[in-house]
Coordinates of C-alpha atoms and ligand atoms in Angstrom, one line a residue:
M944 CA -72.9 -23.0 50.3
R945 CA -76.1 -21.0 50.8
F946 CA -74.6 -17.9 52.6
I947 CA -70.9 -17.7 51.7
P948 CA -70.6 -16.2 48.2
Q949 CA -68.8 -18.4 45.8
G950 CA -66.1 -17.4 43.2
V951 CA -64.6 -14.7 45.5
N952 CA -61.1 -13.7 44.4
P953 CA -58.8 -10.8 45.0
E954 CA -59.9 -9.0 41.8
N955 CA -63.6 -9.0 42.4
L956 CA -63.1 -8.3 46.1
A957 CA -61.0 -5.2 45.2
R958 CA -63.8 -4.0 42.9
T959 CA -66.4 -4.4 45.7
Q960 CA -64.1 -2.7 48.2
L961 CA -63.4 0.3 46.0
E962 CA -67.1 0.8 45.3
G963 CA -68.0 0.4 49.0
L964 CA -65.2 2.7 50.1
R965 CA -66.4 5.4 47.8
W966 CA -70.0 5.0 49.0
T967 CA -68.9 5.0 52.7
V968 CA -66.9 8.2 52.4
R969 CA -69.7 10.0 50.6
H970 CA -72.4 8.7 53.0
A971 CA -70.4 9.6 56.1
C972 CA -69.5 13.1 54.7
E973 CA -73.0 13.9 53.7
N974 CA -74.8 12.6 56.8
S975 CA -72.5 13.0 59.8
V976 CA -71.2 16.3 61.2
F977 CA -68.2 14.5 62.8
Y978 CA -67.0 12.9 59.6
R979 CA -67.6 16.0 57.5
R980 CA -65.4 18.1 59.9
L981 CA -62.8 15.3 60.1
L982 CA -62.5 15.0 56.3
E983 CA -62.5 18.7 55.7
K984 CA -59.7 19.1 58.3
N985 CA -57.7 16.5 56.4
N986 CA -58.4 18.1 53.0
I987 CA -59.9 15.0 51.6
G988 CA -63.4 14.3 50.2
P989 CA -65.5 11.7 48.5
D990 CA -64.2 12.7 45.0
D991 CA -60.6 12.0 46.1
I992 CA -61.2 8.3 46.4
R993 CA -60.1 6.9 43.1
S994 CA -58.4 3.7 44.0
L995 CA -58.0 1.5 47.1
D996 CA -54.5 3.1 47.6
D997 CA -56.3 6.3 48.5
L998 CA -57.5 4.6 51.7
Q999 CA -54.3 5.5 53.4
H1000 CA -54.8 9.2 52.8
L1001 CA -58.0 9.0 54.9
P1002 CA -57.5 10.0 58.6
L1003 CA -57.4 7.3 61.3
T1004 CA -60.2 7.3 63.9
D1005 CA -60.1 6.0 67.4
K1006 CA -62.2 5.2 70.4
Q1007 CA -61.9 8.8 71.7
D1008 CA -63.9 9.8 68.6
L1009 CA -66.7 7.5 69.8
Q1010 CA -66.6 8.7 73.4
A1011 CA -66.5 12.4 72.4
G1012 CA -69.6 12.0 70.3
Y1013 CA -71.6 10.4 73.1
P1014 CA -74.6 9.5 73.0
F1015 CA -74.8 8.9 69.2
P1016 CA -71.2 9.1 67.9
L1017 CA -70.6 8.6 64.2
R1018 CA -74.4 8.6 63.6
S1019 CA -74.8 8.9 59.8
A1020 CA -78.5 8.1 59.3
P1021 CA -81.6 10.0 60.5
F1022 CA -83.3 8.7 63.7
E1023 CA -86.3 7.5 61.7
D1024 CA -84.1 5.0 59.9
L1025 CA -82.5 3.6 63.0
V1026 CA -83.9 0.5 64.5
R1027 CA -81.5 -0.4 67.3
I1028 CA -78.5 0.6 69.3
H1029 CA -75.8 -1.6 70.9
A1030 CA -73.1 -0.5 73.3
S1031 CA -69.8 -1.8 74.6
S1032 CA -69.3 -1.8 78.4
G1033 CA -67.7 1.4 79.5
T1034 CA -64.9 0.4 81.8
T1035 CA -63.0 3.6 81.0
G1036 CA -65.0 6.7 80.1
K1037 CA -68.4 6.7 78.4
R1038 CA -69.9 3.6 76.7
K1039 CA -69.3 3.4 72.9
V1040 CA -72.8 3.5 71.4
L1041 CA -73.4 2.3 67.8
C1042 CA -76.5 2.8 65.8
Y1043 CA -78.0 0.2 63.4
T1044 CA -80.5 0.6 60.5
Q1045 CA -82.5 -2.4 59.4
K1046 CA -80.0 -3.0 56.6
D1047 CA -77.1 -3.0 59.1
I1048 CA -79.0 -5.6 61.2
D1049 CA -79.6 -7.7 58.0
I1050 CA -76.0 -7.6 56.9
W1051 CA -74.8 -8.5 60.3
A1052 CA -77.2 -11.5 60.5
D1053 CA -76.0 -12.6 57.1
M1054 CA -72.3 -12.4 58.0
F1055 CA -73.1 -14.4 61.1
A1056 CA -75.0 -17.0 59.1
R1057 CA -71.8 -17.3 56.9
C1058 CA -69.8 -18.0 60.1
Y1059 CA -72.1 -20.9 61.1
E1060 CA -71.9 -22.2 57.5
L1061 CA -68.1 -22.0 57.5
A1062 CA -68.0 -23.9 60.9
G1063 CA -69.9 -26.7 59.2
L1064 CA -73.3 -26.3 60.8
T1065 CA -76.5 -27.6 59.2
P1066 CA -80.2 -26.5 59.7
D1067 CA -80.5 -29.6 61.9
D1068 CA -78.1 -28.2 64.5
R1069 CA -79.3 -26.9 67.8
V1070 CA -77.3 -24.0 69.0
Q1071 CA -77.0 -23.3 72.7
I1072 CA -76.0 -19.7 73.2
A1073 CA -74.2 -18.9 76.5
V1074 CA -73.2 -15.3 75.9
G1075 CA -74.8 -12.1 77.2
Y1076 CA -77.9 -10.5 75.8
G1077 CA -78.9 -6.9 76.1
L1078 CA -76.9 -3.8 75.2
W1079 CA -73.9 -6.0 74.4
T1080 CA -73.8 -7.3 70.8
A1081 CA -72.9 -10.9 71.6
G1082 CA -76.3 -12.6 72.3
A1083 CA -78.1 -10.6 69.6
G1084 CA -75.5 -11.6 67.0
F1085 CA -75.3 -15.3 67.8
Q1086 CA -79.1 -15.5 67.9
A1087 CA -79.9 -13.5 64.7
G1088 CA -77.2 -15.4 62.8
C1089 CA -78.6 -18.7 64.0
E1090 CA -82.2 -17.9 62.9
R1091 CA -80.9 -16.5 59.6
F1092 CA -78.9 -19.7 59.0
G1093 CA -81.9 -21.8 59.9
A1094 CA -80.6 -23.8 62.9
L1095 CA -82.5 -24.0 66.2
A1096 CA -81.4 -21.3 68.7
V1097 CA -81.4 -22.3 72.4
P1098 CA -80.9 -18.8 73.9
V1099 CA -79.8 -19.4 77.4
G1100 CA -77.4 -16.5 78.0
P1101 CA -74.7 -16.6 80.6
A1102 CA -76.7 -18.6 83.1
N1103 CA -75.4 -21.0 85.8
A1104 CA -74.0 -24.4 85.0
D1105 CA -77.1 -26.3 86.3
M1106 CA -79.3 -24.6 83.8
H1107 CA -76.8 -25.1 80.9
C1108 CA -76.3 -28.7 81.7
E1109 CA -80.0 -29.4 82.0
L1110 CA -80.8 -27.7 78.7
M1111 CA -77.8 -29.2 76.9
V1112 CA -79.1 -32.7 77.8
D1113 CA -82.8 -32.1 77.3
M1114 CA -82.6 -30.0 74.1
E1115 CA -79.9 -32.2 72.7
S1116 CA -77.9 -29.2 71.8
T1117 CA -75.2 -29.9 69.2
V1118 CA -73.3 -26.6 69.2
F1119 CA -72.2 -24.5 72.2
C1120 CA -71.4 -20.8 71.9
S1121 CA -69.6 -19.0 74.7
T1122 CA -66.4 -17.3 75.8
A1123 CA -63.4 -19.5 76.4
S1124 CA -63.6 -19.4 80.2
M1125 CA -67.3 -20.3 80.1
A1126 CA -66.5 -23.3 77.7
L1127 CA -63.8 -24.5 80.2
L1128 CA -66.2 -24.1 83.1
M1129 CA -68.9 -26.1 81.3
A1130 CA -66.4 -28.8 80.1
E1131 CA -65.3 -29.3 83.7
E1132 CA -68.9 -29.4 85.0
I1133 CA -69.9 -32.0 82.3
D1134 CA -66.9 -34.1 83.3
R1135 CA -67.6 -33.8 87.0
R1136 CA -71.3 -34.7 86.5
K1137 CA -70.4 -37.5 84.2
L1138 CA -72.7 -36.2 81.5
R1139 CA -70.5 -36.7 78.6
S1140 CA -72.4 -39.8 77.2
R1141 CA -75.7 -37.8 77.6
I1142 CA -74.7 -34.7 75.6
K1143 CA -74.6 -34.3 71.8
I1144 CA -72.3 -31.3 71.5
R1145 CA -70.1 -31.7 68.4
K1146 CA -68.8 -28.1 67.9
I1147 CA -67.9 -25.2 70.1
I1148 CA -67.8 -21.6 68.9
M1149 CA -65.8 -19.3 71.1
G1150 CA -65.5 -15.5 71.0
A1151 CA -64.3 -12.5 72.8
E1152 CA -61.3 -13.8 74.6
R1153 CA -57.8 -15.1 74.0
C1154 CA -57.4 -18.8 74.7
S1155 CA -54.2 -20.8 75.1
E1156 CA -53.7 -24.0 73.1
A1157 CA -53.6 -26.0 76.4
M1158 CA -57.0 -24.6 77.4
R1159 CA -58.4 -25.3 74.0
Q1160 CA -57.2 -28.9 74.2
R1161 CA -58.7 -29.4 77.6
I1162 CA -62.1 -28.1 76.6
G1163 CA -62.1 -30.4 73.5
Q1164 CA -61.1 -33.5 75.5
L1165 CA -63.5 -33.0 78.3
M1166 CA -66.5 -32.3 76.1
G1167 CA -65.4 -34.9 73.4
V1168 CA -65.5 -32.2 70.7
E1169 CA -63.1 -32.2 67.7
H1170 CA -63.8 -28.8 66.3
I1171 CA -63.5 -25.6 68.3
H1172 CA -63.9 -22.4 66.3
D1173 CA -62.8 -18.9 67.1
I1174 CA -65.3 -16.2 66.0
Y1175 CA -64.1 -12.6 65.8
G1176 CA -65.9 -9.3 66.0
M1177 CA -66.3 -6.1 67.9
T1178 CA -69.3 -3.8 68.8
E1179 CA -68.0 -1.0 66.6
L1180 CA -68.0 -3.4 63.6
Y1181 CA -71.6 -4.7 63.9
G1182 CA -70.6 -7.2 66.6
P1183 CA -69.3 -10.8 66.6
G1184 CA -69.5 -12.6 63.3
T1185 CA -67.0 -10.6 61.2
G1186 CA -65.0 -13.8 60.7
I1187 CA -64.3 -17.4 61.9
D1188 CA -61.8 -20.1 61.3
C1189 CA -62.9 -23.0 59.0
R1190 CA -62.4 -26.7 59.5
C1191 CA -58.7 -26.3 58.7
H1192 CA -58.2 -24.0 61.7
S1193 CA -55.4 -22.1 60.0
G1194 CA -56.5 -18.5 60.6
I1195 CA -59.8 -16.6 60.6
H1196 CA -61.6 -16.0 57.3
Y1197 CA -63.1 -12.5 57.3
W1198 CA -65.9 -11.0 55.1
A1199 CA -63.8 -8.6 53.0
D1200 CA -66.8 -7.7 50.9
R1201 CA -68.3 -5.9 53.9
F1202 CA -65.2 -4.2 55.4
I1203 CA -61.5 -3.6 54.7
F1204 CA -58.9 -4.8 57.2
E1205 CA -55.6 -3.0 57.2
I1206 CA -52.6 -3.7 59.4
I1207 CA -50.6 -0.7 60.6
D1208 CA -47.5 -0.3 62.7
P1209 CA -49.0 1.2 65.9
R1210 CA -45.9 3.3 66.5
T1211 CA -45.5 4.9 63.0
L1212 CA -49.2 4.5 62.0
K1213 CA -47.9 3.5 58.5
P1214 CA -49.0 0.3 56.8
A1215 CA -47.1 -2.7 58.2
A1216 CA -45.1 -4.9 55.8
P1217 CA -47.3 -7.7 54.4
G1218 CA -47.7 -10.6 56.7
T1219 CA -46.2 -8.9 59.8
L1220 CA -47.9 -8.4 63.1
G1221 CA -49.5 -5.0 63.7
E1222 CA -52.7 -3.2 64.7
L1223 CA -55.9 -4.0 62.9
V1224 CA -57.6 -1.0 61.4
V1225 CA -61.1 -1.3 59.9
T1226 CA -63.2 0.6 57.3
T1227 CA -66.8 -0.5 56.6
L1228 CA -68.2 -0.7 53.1
C1229 CA -71.9 -0.6 53.5
K1230 CA -72.7 0.3 57.2
E1231 CA -75.3 3.0 57.3
G1232 CA -76.0 3.8 61.0
S1233 CA -72.4 4.2 62.3
P1234 CA -69.9 3.7 59.5
L1235 CA -66.2 3.3 60.3
I1236 CA -63.4 5.0 58.5
R1237 CA -60.0 3.6 59.3
Y1238 CA -61.0 2.8 62.9
R1239 CA -58.2 1.7 65.1
T1240 CA -59.2 -1.5 66.9
H1241 CA -55.9 -1.8 69.0
D1242 CA -56.1 -5.5 68.4
L1243 CA -52.9 -7.2 67.2
T1244 CA -52.9 -9.6 64.4
R1245 CA -51.5 -10.2 60.9
I1246 CA -53.0 -10.9 57.5
L1247 CA -52.2 -14.4 56.4
E1248 CA -51.0 -14.9 52.9
G1249 CA -51.8 -17.6 50.4
D1250 CA -55.0 -19.7 49.9
C1251 CA -56.7 -21.9 52.5
D1252 CA -57.1 -25.6 51.9
C1253 CA -60.9 -25.3 52.4
G1254 CA -61.2 -23.5 49.1
V1255 CA -63.1 -20.5 50.4
G1256 CA -61.8 -17.4 48.7
F1257 CA -62.2 -15.0 51.6
P1258 CA -58.9 -13.8 53.1
R1259 CA -57.7 -14.8 56.6
H1260 CA -56.2 -13.0 59.6
D1261 CA -54.3 -14.7 62.4
R1262 CA -55.7 -15.1 65.9
I1263 CA -55.7 -11.9 68.0
M1264 CA -52.3 -11.8 69.7
G1265 CA -53.1 -9.1 72.2
R1266 CA -53.6 -5.3 72.4
T1267 CA -51.3 -2.6 71.2
D1268 CA -51.5 -0.9 74.6
D1269 CA -49.5 -3.9 76.0
M1270 CA -46.5 -3.4 73.7
F1271 CA -43.0 -2.5 75.1
I1272 CA -39.7 -1.8 73.4
Y1273 CA -36.6 -3.7 74.5
R1274 CA -33.3 -3.3 72.7
A1275 CA -35.1 -1.8 69.7
V1276 CA -37.5 -4.7 69.4
N1277 CA -41.2 -4.2 69.7
I1278 CA -42.5 -7.0 72.1
Y1279 CA -46.0 -7.9 73.1
P1280 CA -46.5 -9.9 76.3
S1281 CA -48.6 -12.4 74.3
Q1282 CA -45.4 -13.3 72.4
I1283 CA -43.7 -14.3 75.6
D1284 CA -46.9 -16.0 76.7
H1285 CA -46.9 -18.0 73.4
V1286 CA -43.2 -19.1 73.9
L1287 CA -43.9 -20.2 77.4
S1288 CA -46.9 -22.3 76.3
T1289 CA -44.6 -24.3 74.1
I1290 CA -42.2 -25.3 76.9
E1291 CA -43.0 -28.4 79.0
G1292 CA -42.6 -27.9 82.7
V1293 CA -43.4 -24.2 82.8
G1294 CA -46.6 -22.9 84.5
S1295 CA -49.0 -20.4 83.1
E1296 CA -48.2 -17.4 85.2
Y1297 CA -45.2 -15.1 84.3
Q1298 CA -43.9 -11.6 84.8
I1299 CA -41.6 -9.5 82.6
H1300 CA -39.2 -7.1 84.4
L1301 CA -37.3 -4.4 82.5
A1302 CA -34.4 -2.5 84.1
H1303 CA -31.1 -0.8 83.2
G1304 CA -28.3 -3.4 83.6
A1305 CA -24.9 -2.7 85.1
D1306 CA -23.5 -2.1 81.7
G1307 CA -26.1 0.6 80.9
R1308 CA -28.0 -1.7 78.5
D1309 CA -31.6 -2.6 79.0
M1310 CA -32.1 -5.9 80.7
M1311 CA -35.2 -8.1 80.6
T1312 CA -35.9 -10.7 83.3
V1313 CA -38.7 -13.1 82.7
K1314 CA -40.0 -14.7 85.9
V1315 CA -41.8 -18.0 85.3
E1316 CA -43.3 -20.6 87.6
R1317 CA -42.4 -24.2 87.3
A1318 CA -45.4 -26.4 86.8
D1319 CA -47.0 -28.3 89.7
N1320 CA -45.5 -31.7 89.1
V1321 CA -41.9 -30.5 88.3
S1322 CA -39.0 -30.6 90.9
G1323 CA -36.8 -27.6 91.7
D1324 CA -33.8 -29.6 90.3
E1325 CA -35.1 -28.8 86.9
D1326 CA -34.9 -25.0 87.3
E1327 CA -31.5 -24.6 85.5
R1328 CA -32.7 -26.6 82.5
L1329 CA -36.1 -24.8 82.4
A1330 CA -34.4 -21.4 82.5
Q1331 CA -32.1 -22.3 79.7
A1332 CA -34.9 -23.7 77.6
V1333 CA -37.0 -20.5 78.1
S1334 CA -34.2 -18.1 77.3
A1335 CA -33.1 -20.1 74.2
E1336 CA -36.7 -20.1 72.9
I1337 CA -37.2 -16.4 73.5
R1338 CA -33.9 -15.7 71.7
R1339 CA -35.0 -18.0 68.8
K1340 CA -38.6 -16.7 68.4
I1341 CA -38.4 -13.0 69.5
L1342 CA -34.7 -12.4 68.8
V1343 CA -33.7 -10.9 72.1
R1344 CA -31.6 -12.1 75.0
C1345 CA -33.0 -12.2 78.5
R1346 CA -32.6 -13.6 82.0
V1347 CA -35.0 -16.2 83.3
Q1348 CA -35.9 -16.8 86.9
V1349 CA -37.8 -19.9 87.7
M1350 CA -40.0 -19.7 90.8
D1351 CA -42.2 -22.0 92.9
S1352 CA -45.5 -22.9 91.5
G1353 CA -48.2 -20.5 92.8
S1354 CA -45.7 -17.9 94.0
L1355 CA -46.6 -15.2 91.4
P1356 CA -49.7 -13.2 92.4
R1357 CA -53.1 -14.1 90.9
T1358 CA -55.9 -11.7 90.3
E1359 CA -59.5 -12.2 89.1
R1360 CA -58.9 -9.3 86.7
K1361 CA -56.3 -9.2 84.0
S1362 CA -52.9 -9.7 85.7
R1363 CA -50.2 -7.1 85.4
R1364 CA -47.4 -8.7 83.3
V1365 CA -44.8 -6.0 82.6
F1366 CA -42.8 -4.1 85.2
D1367 CA -40.7 -1.4 83.7
S1368 CA -38.2 0.5 85.9
R1369 CA -36.2 2.0 83.0
N1370 CA -36.0 5.8 82.5
H1371 CA -38.1 6.6 79.5
G1372 CA -37.3 9.1 76.8
N1373 CA -33.5 8.6 76.6
Ligands
LIG1151 ZN1 -60.3 -22.1 55.2

């Protein structure tokens, strides 16, 4: 391995993390008005960080802190040291703008090169990049990582299928990097144009979007690709490239010598029990331009315990299961729509669309009704059996009872944007 450090273990990682944490708190406190005020308000300073356990005494930060500090929130380096900004799209409120020093850019490229290495690329690979360039971090990250790694970048961006197909054939690209929907679109185009024998793609790297197992299988089959890797990252934390799954595909290895991942219970904001699902909170260890201290990502995942068969010592987190904002409480159980989604994806004969309806039942208890569609090729005679299978599986996996209503295929509304899944008519606050 040229990029992934060898001999990494929990002991030496903890040492690196403590050193980095102390550096970050001091750096932020000395160079950013926002962090200095925040730490003062919480009565904690650089000298109070003596062990990694002190991390949980530091205050949490959130996206409002970035928006409030627009245009240069969290900036902790003088402008003369900054070499670039990136920003996330501002669908609600102001864009989140993050500053980078040259060292930040180098570390990011290095983390990304590790990702390509873990995905099994070699310098002979030709990497066709189909994600956006510009303010967004995606294109810049995939490209810089590719060059750092030493493979050949084919920087196409999110162009049309014609251009992607043409370049994929002519450049003999071996790796395709895109969102899951773009990968599906390309897989279907390649199939439709009968190009499969003329392309040389052997790996796909997908980022930024949750992808069902069925979708993943279809992409792999249509493109004739065995390994599809999930890359993780967010603009606030450099960009994509903070972790990727290895050839074992059993969780995402992340670069714990560059940042600390904590999992908290999004309701109590206390650390979640080891191995349980919760909100990912991140603290950077060497980021100069815009360091993060206990930044709430609102992404849901869990830290996976035990060693991976690949032998790489870096820890792993699970795939991203959704967003904390989507959580609802039913009969004292925290439930995320993605958990229902996951259960449905394991039951043959059920379509991909669903709705969750919450109401007070006749007996005063909360009642959950899950509306699902039967799949295209399934007859209405199967409804009773399907409903029972769904409710039994929800009871087994999520530990709650619910009603299931099976509907005609295509009868639930579709939108281009994210569909509304949860309809809650209960009175809140009692
Ligand atoms: Zn592994």
